[in-house]
GROMACS .gro file of C-alpha atoms in nm:
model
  315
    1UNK     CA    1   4.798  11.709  16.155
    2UNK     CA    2   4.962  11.785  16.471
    3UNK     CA    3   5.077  11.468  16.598
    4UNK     CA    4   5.225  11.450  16.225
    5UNK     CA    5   5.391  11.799  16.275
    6UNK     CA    6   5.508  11.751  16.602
    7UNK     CA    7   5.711  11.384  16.501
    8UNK     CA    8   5.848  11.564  16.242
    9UNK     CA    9   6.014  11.801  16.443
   10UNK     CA   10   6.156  11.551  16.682
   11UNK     CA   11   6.319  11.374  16.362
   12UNK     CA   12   6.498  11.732  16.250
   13UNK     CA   13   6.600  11.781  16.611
   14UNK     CA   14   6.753  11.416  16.635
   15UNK     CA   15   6.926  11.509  16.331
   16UNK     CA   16   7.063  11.831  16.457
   17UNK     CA   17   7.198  11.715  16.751
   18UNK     CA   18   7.370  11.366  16.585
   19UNK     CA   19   7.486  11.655  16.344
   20UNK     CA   20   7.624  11.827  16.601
   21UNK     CA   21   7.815  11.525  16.800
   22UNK     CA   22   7.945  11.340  16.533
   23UNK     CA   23   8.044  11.630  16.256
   24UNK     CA   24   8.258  11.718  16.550
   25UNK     CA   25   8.412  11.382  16.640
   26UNK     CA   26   8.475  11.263  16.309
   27UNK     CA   27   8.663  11.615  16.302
   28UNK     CA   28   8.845  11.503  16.594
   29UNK     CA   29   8.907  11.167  16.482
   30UNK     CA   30   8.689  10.998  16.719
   31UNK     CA   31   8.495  10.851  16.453
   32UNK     CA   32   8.655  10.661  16.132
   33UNK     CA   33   8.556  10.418  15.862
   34UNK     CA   34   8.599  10.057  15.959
   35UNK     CA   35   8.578   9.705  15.812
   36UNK     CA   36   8.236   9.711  15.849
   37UNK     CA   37   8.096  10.097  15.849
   38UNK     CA   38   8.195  10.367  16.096
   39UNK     CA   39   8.327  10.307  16.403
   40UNK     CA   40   8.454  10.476  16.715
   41UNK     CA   41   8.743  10.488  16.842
   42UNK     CA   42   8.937  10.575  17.144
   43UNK     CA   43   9.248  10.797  17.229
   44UNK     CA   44   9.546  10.571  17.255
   45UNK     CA   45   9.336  10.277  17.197
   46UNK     CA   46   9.369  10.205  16.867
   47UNK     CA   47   9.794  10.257  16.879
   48UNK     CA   48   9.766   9.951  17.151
   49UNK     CA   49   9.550   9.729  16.996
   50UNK     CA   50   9.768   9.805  16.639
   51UNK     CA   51  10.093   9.747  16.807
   52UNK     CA   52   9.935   9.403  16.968
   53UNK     CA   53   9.828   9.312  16.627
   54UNK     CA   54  10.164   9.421  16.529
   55UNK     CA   55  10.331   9.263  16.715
   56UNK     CA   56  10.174   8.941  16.689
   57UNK     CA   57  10.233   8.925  16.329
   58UNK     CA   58  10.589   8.987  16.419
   59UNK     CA   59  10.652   8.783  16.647
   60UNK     CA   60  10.513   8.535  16.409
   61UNK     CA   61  10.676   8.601  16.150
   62UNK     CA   62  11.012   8.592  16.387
   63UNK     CA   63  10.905   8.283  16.531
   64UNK     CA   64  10.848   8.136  16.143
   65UNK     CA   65  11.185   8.343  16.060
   66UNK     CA   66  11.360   8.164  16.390
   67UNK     CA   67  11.222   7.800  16.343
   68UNK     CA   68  11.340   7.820  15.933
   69UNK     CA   69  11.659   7.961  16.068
   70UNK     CA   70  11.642   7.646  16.324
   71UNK     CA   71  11.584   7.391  16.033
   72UNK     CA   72  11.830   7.535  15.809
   73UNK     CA   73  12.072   7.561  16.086
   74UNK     CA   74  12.019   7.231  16.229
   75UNK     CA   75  12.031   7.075  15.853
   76UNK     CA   76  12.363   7.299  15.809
   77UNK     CA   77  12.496   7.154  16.172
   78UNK     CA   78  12.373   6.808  16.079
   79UNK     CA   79  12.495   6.824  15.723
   80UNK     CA   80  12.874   6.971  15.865
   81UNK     CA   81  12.887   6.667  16.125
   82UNK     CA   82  12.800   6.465  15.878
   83UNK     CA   83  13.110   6.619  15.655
   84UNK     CA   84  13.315   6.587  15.945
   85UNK     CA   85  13.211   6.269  16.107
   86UNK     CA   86  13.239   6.150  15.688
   87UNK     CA   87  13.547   6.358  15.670
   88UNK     CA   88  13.709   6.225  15.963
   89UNK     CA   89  13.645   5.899  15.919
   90UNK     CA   90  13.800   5.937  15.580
   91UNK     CA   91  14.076   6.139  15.727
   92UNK     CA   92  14.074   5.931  16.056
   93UNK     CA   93  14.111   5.554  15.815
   94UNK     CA   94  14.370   5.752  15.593
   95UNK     CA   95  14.567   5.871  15.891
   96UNK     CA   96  14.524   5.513  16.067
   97UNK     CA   97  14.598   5.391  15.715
   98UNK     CA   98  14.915   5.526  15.712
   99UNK     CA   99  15.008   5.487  16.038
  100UNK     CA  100  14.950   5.136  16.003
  101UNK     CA  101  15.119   5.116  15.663
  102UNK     CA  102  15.424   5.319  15.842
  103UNK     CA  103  15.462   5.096  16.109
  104UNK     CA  104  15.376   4.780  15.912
  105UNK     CA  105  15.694   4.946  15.716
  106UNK     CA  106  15.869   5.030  16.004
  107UNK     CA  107  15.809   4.667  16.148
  108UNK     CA  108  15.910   4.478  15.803
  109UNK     CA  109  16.232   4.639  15.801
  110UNK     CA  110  16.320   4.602  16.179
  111UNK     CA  111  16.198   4.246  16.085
  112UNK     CA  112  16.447   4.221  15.833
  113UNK     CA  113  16.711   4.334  16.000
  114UNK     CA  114  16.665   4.173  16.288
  115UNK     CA  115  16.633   3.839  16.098
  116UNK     CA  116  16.937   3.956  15.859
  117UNK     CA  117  17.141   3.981  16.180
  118UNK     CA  118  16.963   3.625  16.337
  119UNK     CA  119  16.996   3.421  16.006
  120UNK     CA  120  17.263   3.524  15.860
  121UNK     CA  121  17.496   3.241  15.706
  122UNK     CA  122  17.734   3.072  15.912
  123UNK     CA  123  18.076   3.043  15.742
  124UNK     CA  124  18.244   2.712  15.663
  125UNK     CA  125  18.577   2.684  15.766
  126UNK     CA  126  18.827   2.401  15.887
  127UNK     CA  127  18.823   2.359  16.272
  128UNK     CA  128  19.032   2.173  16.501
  129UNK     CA  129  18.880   1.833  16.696
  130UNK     CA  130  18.789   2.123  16.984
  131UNK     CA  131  18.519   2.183  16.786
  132UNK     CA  132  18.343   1.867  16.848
  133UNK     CA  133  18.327   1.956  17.236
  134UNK     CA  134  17.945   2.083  17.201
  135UNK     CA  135  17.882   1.841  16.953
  136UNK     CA  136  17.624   1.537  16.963
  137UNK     CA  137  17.618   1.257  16.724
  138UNK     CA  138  17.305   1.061  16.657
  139UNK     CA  139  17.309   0.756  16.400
  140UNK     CA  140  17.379   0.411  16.290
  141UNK     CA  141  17.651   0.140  16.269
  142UNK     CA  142  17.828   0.377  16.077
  143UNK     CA  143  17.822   0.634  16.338
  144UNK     CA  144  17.922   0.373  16.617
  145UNK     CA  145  18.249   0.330  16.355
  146UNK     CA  146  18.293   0.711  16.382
  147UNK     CA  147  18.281   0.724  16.769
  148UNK     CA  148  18.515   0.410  16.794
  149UNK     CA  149  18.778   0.455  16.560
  150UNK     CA  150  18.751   0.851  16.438
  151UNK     CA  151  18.889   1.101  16.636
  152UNK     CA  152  18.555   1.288  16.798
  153UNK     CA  153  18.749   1.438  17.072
  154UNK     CA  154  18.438   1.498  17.343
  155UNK     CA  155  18.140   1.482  17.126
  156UNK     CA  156  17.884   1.285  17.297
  157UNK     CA  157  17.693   0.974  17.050
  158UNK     CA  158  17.372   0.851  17.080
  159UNK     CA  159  17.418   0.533  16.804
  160UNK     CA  160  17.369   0.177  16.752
  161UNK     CA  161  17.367  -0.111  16.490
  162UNK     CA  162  17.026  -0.114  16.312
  163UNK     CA  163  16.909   0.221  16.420
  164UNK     CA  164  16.681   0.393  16.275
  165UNK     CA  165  16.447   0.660  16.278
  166UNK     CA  166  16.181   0.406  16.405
  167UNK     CA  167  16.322   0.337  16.720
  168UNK     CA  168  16.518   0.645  16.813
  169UNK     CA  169  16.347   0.747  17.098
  170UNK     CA  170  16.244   0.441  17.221
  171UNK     CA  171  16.611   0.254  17.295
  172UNK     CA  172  16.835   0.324  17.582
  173UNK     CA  173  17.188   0.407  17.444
  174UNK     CA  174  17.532   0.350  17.556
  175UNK     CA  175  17.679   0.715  17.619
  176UNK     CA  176  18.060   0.846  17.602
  177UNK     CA  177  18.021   0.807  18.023
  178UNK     CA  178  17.930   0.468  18.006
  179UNK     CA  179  17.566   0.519  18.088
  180UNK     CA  180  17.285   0.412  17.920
  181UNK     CA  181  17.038   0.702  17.823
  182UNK     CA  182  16.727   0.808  17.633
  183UNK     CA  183  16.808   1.008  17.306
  184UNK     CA  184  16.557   1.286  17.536
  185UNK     CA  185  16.752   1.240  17.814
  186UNK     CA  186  17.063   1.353  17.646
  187UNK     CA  187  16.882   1.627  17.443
  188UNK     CA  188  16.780   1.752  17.862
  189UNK     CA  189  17.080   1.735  18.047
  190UNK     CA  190  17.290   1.984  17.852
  191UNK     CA  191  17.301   2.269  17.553
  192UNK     CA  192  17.482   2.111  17.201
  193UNK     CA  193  17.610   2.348  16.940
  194UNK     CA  194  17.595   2.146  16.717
  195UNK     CA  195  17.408   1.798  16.621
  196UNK     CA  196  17.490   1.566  16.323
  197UNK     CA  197  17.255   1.282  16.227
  198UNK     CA  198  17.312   1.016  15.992
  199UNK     CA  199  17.004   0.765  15.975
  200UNK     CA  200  16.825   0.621  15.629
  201UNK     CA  201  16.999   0.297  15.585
  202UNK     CA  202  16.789   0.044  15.734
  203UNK     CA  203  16.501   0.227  15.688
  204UNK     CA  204  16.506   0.160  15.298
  205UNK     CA  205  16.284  -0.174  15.344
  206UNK     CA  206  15.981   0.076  15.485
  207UNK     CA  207  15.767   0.313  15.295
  208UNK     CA  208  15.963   0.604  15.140
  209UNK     CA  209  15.743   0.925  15.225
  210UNK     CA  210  15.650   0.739  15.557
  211UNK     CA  211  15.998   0.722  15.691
  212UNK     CA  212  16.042   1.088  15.503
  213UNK     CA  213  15.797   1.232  15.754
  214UNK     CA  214  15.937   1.061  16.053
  215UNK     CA  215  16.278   1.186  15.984
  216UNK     CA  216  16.114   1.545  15.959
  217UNK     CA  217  15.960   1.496  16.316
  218UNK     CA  218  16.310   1.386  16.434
  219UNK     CA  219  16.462   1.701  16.294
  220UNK     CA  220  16.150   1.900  16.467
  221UNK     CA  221  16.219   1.692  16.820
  222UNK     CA  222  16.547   1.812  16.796
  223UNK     CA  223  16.439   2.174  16.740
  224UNK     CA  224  16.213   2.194  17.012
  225UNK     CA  225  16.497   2.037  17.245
  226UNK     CA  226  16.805   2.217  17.127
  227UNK     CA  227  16.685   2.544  16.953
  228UNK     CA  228  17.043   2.690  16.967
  229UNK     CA  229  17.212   2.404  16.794
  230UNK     CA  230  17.391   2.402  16.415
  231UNK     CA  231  17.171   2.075  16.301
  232UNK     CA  232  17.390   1.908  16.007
  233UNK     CA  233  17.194   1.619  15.800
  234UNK     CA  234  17.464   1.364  15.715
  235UNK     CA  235  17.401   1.172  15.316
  236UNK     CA  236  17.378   0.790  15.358
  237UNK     CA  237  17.727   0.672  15.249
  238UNK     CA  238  17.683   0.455  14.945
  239UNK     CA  239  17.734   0.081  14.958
  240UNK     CA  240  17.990  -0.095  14.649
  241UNK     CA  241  17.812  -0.173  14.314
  242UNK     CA  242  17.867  -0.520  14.388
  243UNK     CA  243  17.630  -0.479  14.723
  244UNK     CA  244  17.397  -0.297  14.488
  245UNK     CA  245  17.312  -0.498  14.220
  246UNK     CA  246  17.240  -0.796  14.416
  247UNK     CA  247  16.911  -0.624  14.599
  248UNK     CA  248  16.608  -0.428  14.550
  249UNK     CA  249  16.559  -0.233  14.831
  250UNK     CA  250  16.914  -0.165  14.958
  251UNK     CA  251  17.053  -0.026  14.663
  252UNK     CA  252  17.271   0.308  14.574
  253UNK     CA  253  16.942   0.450  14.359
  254UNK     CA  254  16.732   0.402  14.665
  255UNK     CA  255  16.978   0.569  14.903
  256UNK     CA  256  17.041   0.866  14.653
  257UNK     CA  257  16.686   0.895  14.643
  258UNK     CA  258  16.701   0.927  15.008
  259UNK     CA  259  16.993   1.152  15.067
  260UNK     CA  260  16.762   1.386  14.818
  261UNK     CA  261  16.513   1.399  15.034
  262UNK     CA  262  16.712   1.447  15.317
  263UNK     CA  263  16.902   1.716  15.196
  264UNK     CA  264  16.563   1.918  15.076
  265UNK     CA  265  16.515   1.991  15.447
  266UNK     CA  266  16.859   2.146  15.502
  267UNK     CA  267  16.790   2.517  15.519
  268UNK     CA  268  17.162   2.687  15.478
  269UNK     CA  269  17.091   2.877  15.776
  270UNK     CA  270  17.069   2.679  16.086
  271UNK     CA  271  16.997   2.314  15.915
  272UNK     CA  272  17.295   2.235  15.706
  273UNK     CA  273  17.299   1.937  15.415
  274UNK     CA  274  17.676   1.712  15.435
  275UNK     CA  275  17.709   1.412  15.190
  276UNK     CA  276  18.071   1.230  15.252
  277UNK     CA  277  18.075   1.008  15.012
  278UNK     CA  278  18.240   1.219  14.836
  279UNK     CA  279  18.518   1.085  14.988
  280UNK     CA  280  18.475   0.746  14.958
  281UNK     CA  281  18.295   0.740  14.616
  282UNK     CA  282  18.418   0.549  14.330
  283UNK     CA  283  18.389   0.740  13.979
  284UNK     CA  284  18.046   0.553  13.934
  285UNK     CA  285  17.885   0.728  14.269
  286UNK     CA  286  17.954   0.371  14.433
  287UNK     CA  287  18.153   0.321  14.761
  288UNK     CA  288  18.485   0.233  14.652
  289UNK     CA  289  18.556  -0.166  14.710
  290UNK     CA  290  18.935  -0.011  14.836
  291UNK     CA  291  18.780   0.158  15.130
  292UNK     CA  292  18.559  -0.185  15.236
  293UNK     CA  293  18.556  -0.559  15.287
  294UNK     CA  294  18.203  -0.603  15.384
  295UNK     CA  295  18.063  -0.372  15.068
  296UNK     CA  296  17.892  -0.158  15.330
  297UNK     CA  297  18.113   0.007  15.582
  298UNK     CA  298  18.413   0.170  15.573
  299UNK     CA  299  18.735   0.031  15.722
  300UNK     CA  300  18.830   0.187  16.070
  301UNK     CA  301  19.104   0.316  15.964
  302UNK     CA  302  18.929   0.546  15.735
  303UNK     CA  303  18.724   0.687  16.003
  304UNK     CA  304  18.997   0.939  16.052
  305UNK     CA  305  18.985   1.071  15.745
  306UNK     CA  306  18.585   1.122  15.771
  307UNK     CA  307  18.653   1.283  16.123
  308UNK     CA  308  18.901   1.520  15.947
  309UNK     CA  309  18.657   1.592  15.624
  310UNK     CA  310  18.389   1.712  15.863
  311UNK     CA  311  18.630   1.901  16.072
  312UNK     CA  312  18.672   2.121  15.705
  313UNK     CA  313  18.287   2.155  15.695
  314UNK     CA  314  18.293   2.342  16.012
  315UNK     CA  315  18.020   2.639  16.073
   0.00000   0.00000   0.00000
């Protein structure tokens, strides 16, 4: 009884004095409810360890906050190169686009002009025999008639009986100095305003397009060695209807059908197309029997008068 007494005692006292400590803390604030029951808690203490855990919060939240801002500013820089690179290119290819187109423009009509003012039309007139004094002469028997009995002043001739476009650059020819020469060798020595070529005759026996696209090379040889020069394709004068009828190679159809072709790579500009028979024609298209005896050439002293008619086809 008291042993019993005397614990009880102890327990009221233990009471008391907890009574005592904490009534007054908990008055104090020393002493709060927590998460998990009551708690103490220091002066100052719990401000720190709030603005820590505030602070971490924020600064996660900023860090979330600055790494969204990141994206969506990276994804807004990204998306405006993207507009810009797109734009520009779009921008850039117009821009080049029209600068091209402007100076394609620009180009095309300084083109033109410049090939207005280059190719522009020389104008027939009638010249005097100075004229010839640039001129070369490449051709034929008919063309060794015009050098001997026409009045050529000092064109130079590169011709012979039975030439043709076969053999033109592979004979030696008798020049106006005597010499014998190389149709290249000519072409070399010295510039020719202008060049006239009459061949087609006795090529009529050969393959039509073949001897076509030899005369074309001719007309390119002479190109490439005179680039300056007036280049006038000369029509195969006709032979008499007599001469005609009595062959089927060598006839007035066949040479017309030459001429044609010949005259089809006459350009107006700097190749020019000149057909004399029209002054030796009958009214059939046949050369006239007054103006032969042999049915093919003309008689010398009508070489003149061809001399003359070219002289009034001057350019």
């Amino acid at each position: 009884m008291g042993k019993k007494d005397t614990r009880k005692h102890s327990y009221i006292l233990l009471l008391g004095i907890s009574l005592i400590v904490v009534l007054p803390a908990w008055l104090l604030g020393f002493v709060g409810k927590g998460e998990e029951g009551f708690e103490l808690r220091l002066p100052g203490a719990s401000e720190e360890v709030q603005a820590v855990a505030d602070c971490g919060d924020i600064k996660g939240q900023v860090e979330n906050d600055a790494d969204g801002e990141a994206e969506k500013k990276t994804g807004d820089s990204t998306g405006t190169e993207l507009e810009r690179e797109e734009g520009s290119g779009e921008n850039g290819q117009s821009e080049a686009g029209t600068e091209e187109e402007t100076e394609e423009v620009k180009n095309k009509n300084t083109s033109e002009t410049e090939i207005s003012e280059a190719v522009e039309t020389p104008v027939m007139y009638e010249a005097d025999v100075s004229y010839f004094s640039d001129a070369l002469f490449i051709g034929d028997s008919r063309t060794v008639g015009l050098c001997e009995y026409g009045n050529l002043g000092s064109a130079e001739v590169v011709a012979d009986s039975g030439m043709s476009v076969y053999k033109i650059f592979n004979e030696e020819f008798k020049t106006v100095s005597g010499e014998k020469k190389l149709l290249e060798t000519v072409l070399s020595e010295r510039k020719y305003g202008k060049i006239y070529l009459m061949l087609g005759i006795n090529e009529l026996g050969y393959d039509f397009n073949y001897t076509v696209s030899r005369y074309e090379e001719l007309i390119g040889r002479l190109r490439e060695l005179q680039p300056e020069a007036l280049i006038f394709l000369e029509g195969n004068l006709h032979i008499t209807d007599k001469k005609s009828k009595t062959s089927t190679e060598f006839t007035n159809e066949n040479i017309d059908r030459f001429n044609r072709a010949v005259e089809q790579m006459a350009d107006g500009i700097t190749i020019f197309y000149l057909d004399v028979n029209e002054l030796f024609d009958d009214e059939s298209g046949n050369l006239s029997e007054e103006y032969t005896t042999d049915d093919v050439h003309i008689l010398a002293r009508y070489y003149e008068e061809w001399a003359e008619w070219i002289l009034k086809h001057a350019r």
